[in-house]
Coordinates of C-alpha atoms in Angstrom, one line a residue:
X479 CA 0.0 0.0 0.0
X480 CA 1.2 3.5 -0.7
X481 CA 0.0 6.5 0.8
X482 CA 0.3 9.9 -0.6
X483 CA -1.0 13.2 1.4
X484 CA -1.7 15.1 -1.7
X485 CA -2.7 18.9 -1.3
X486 CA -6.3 18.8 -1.3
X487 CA -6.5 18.3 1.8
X488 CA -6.9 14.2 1.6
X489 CA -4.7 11.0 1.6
X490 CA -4.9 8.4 -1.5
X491 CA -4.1 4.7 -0.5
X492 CA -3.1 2.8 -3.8
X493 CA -2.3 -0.6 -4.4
X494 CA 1.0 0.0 -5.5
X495 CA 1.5 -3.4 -7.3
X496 CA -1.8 -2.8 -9.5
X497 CA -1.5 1.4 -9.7
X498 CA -5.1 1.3 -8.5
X499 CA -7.2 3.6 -6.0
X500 CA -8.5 2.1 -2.4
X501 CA -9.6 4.4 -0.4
X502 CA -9.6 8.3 0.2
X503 CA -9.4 9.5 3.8
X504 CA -10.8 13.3 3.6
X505 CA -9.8 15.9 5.6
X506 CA -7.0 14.5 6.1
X507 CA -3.0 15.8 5.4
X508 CA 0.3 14.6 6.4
X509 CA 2.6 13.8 8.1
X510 CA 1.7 10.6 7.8
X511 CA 2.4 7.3 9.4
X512 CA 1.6 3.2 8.8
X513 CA 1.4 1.2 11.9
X514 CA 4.4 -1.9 11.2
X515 CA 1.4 -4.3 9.4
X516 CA -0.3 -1.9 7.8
X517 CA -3.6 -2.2 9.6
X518 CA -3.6 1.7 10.3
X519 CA -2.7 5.3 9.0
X520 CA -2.6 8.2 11.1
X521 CA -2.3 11.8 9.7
X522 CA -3.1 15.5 10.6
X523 CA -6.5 16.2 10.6
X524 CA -8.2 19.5 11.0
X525 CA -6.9 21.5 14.2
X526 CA -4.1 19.5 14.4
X527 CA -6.0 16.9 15.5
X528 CA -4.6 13.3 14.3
X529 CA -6.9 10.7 12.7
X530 CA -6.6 7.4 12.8
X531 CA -8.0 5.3 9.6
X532 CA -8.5 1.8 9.3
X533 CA -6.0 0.9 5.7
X534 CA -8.7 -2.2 5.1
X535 CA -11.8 -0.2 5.4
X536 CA -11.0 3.0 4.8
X537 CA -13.1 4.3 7.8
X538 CA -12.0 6.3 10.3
X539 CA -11.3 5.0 13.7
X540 CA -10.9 8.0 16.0
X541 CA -9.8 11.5 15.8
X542 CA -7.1 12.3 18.8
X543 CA -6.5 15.8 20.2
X544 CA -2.8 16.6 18.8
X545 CA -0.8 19.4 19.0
X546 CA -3.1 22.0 19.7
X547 CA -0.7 25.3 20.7
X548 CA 1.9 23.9 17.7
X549 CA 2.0 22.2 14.2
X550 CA 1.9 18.4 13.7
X551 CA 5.6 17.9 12.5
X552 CA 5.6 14.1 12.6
X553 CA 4.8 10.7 13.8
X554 CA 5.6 7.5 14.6
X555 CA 3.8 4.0 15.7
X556 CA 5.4 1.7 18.1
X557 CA 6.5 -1.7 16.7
X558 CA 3.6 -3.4 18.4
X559 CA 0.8 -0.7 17.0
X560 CA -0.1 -0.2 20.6
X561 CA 1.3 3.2 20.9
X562 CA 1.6 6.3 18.4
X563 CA 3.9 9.2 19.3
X564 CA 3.4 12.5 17.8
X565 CA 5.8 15.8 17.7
X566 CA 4.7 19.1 17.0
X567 CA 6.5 23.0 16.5
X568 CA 5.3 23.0 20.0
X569 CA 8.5 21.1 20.9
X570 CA 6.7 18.1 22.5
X571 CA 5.9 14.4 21.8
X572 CA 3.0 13.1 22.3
X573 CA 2.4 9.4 23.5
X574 CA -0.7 8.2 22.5
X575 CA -2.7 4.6 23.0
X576 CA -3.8 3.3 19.6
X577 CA -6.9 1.5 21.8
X578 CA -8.4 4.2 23.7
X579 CA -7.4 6.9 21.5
X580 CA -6.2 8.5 25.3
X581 CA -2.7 10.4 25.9
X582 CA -1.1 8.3 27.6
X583 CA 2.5 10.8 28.2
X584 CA 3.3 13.9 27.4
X585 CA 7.2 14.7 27.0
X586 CA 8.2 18.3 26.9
X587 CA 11.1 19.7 25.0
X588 CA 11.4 17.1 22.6
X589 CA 11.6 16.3 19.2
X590 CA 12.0 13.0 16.6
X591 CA 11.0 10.3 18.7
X592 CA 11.8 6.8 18.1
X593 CA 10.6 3.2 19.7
X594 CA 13.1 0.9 20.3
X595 CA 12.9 -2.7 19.1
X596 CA 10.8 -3.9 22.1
X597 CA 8.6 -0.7 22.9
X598 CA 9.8 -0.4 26.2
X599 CA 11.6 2.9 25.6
X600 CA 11.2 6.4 23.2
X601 CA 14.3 8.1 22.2
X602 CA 14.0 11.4 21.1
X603 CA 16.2 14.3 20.7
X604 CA 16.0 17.6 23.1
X605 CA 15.5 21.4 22.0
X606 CA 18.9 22.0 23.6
X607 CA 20.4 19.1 21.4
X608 CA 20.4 16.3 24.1
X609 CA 19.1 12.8 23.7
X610 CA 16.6 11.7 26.0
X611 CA 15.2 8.0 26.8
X612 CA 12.3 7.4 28.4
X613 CA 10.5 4.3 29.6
X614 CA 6.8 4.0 27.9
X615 CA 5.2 2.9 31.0
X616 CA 6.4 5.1 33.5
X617 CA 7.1 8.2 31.4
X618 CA 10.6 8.0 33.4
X619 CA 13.6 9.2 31.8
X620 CA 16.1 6.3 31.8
X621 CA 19.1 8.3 30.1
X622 CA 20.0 11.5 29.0
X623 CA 22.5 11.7 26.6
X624 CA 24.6 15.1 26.6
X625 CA 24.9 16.5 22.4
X626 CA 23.4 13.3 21.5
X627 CA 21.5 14.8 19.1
X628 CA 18.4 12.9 17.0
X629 CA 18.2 9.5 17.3
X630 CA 18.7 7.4 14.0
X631 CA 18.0 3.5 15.2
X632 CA 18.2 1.4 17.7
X633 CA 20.1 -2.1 17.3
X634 CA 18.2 -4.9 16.5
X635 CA 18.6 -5.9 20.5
X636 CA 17.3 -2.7 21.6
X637 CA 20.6 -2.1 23.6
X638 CA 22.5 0.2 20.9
X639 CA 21.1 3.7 19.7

């Protein structure tokens, strides 16, 4: 499947092998984001809300509340599909759960967040050019690491960023 957040303010889902149309999800721009097996896309939707569309139905799921005091700049599924994280020109990431639709964390001054391998951790780079890891479940910050920059990848173990 390939999505394409065209400028009229909708995403087109295409069969990529066939070059034919699925689905349109109106109202709807990027960023954009699949889940890891493809069950869902979530984009920016009006207010900088973010909606969450089924990719086999085409139907909308849920609208979340977003970024409201900043612009949606990006976002991200976990490997599971449990959790979605969204940043903004706010400088925040969001950490949302796919289920509820609820916030589950909010994580100031941060920006570019990535899951590791096992979802038990969020890197994400900090406004004064830090890296910081945090633990999903707690929201704790497990590491900060001084100029580290955006994080790239983790290791396939989960133990290297």
């Amino acid at each position: 499947m390939l999505a394409v957040a065209g400028t009229g303010g909708h995403v087109t889902l295409w069969n990529a092998a066939e070059g034919t149309l699925e689905a349109t999800l109106s109202d709807t721009l990027g960023p954009i984001a699949f889940s890891r097996d493809g069950s869902l896309i979530a984009g920016r939707a009006a207010r900088q809300e973010i909606a969450l569309w089924d990719v086999g139905t085409g139907e909308l799921r849920r609208t979340m509340q977003g970024h409201s005091t900043g612009i949606l700049r990006g976002l991200a599924f976990s490997r599971g599909g449990k959790m979605l994280a969204a940043y903004g020109s706010d400088a925040s990431v969001l950490l949302w759960d796919v289920a509820s639709g609820q916030e589950r964390r909010r994580f100031p001054n941060a920006q570019s967040p990535l899951f590791s391998p096992d979802d038990a951790f969020l890197a994400a780079g900090a406004t004064n050019g830090d890296l910081i890891l945090w633990d999903t479940r707690t929201g704790e910050t497990q590491r900060t690491l001084d100029d580290g920059g955006y994080p790239l990848a983790f290791g396939t173990d989960g133990a290297t960023l």
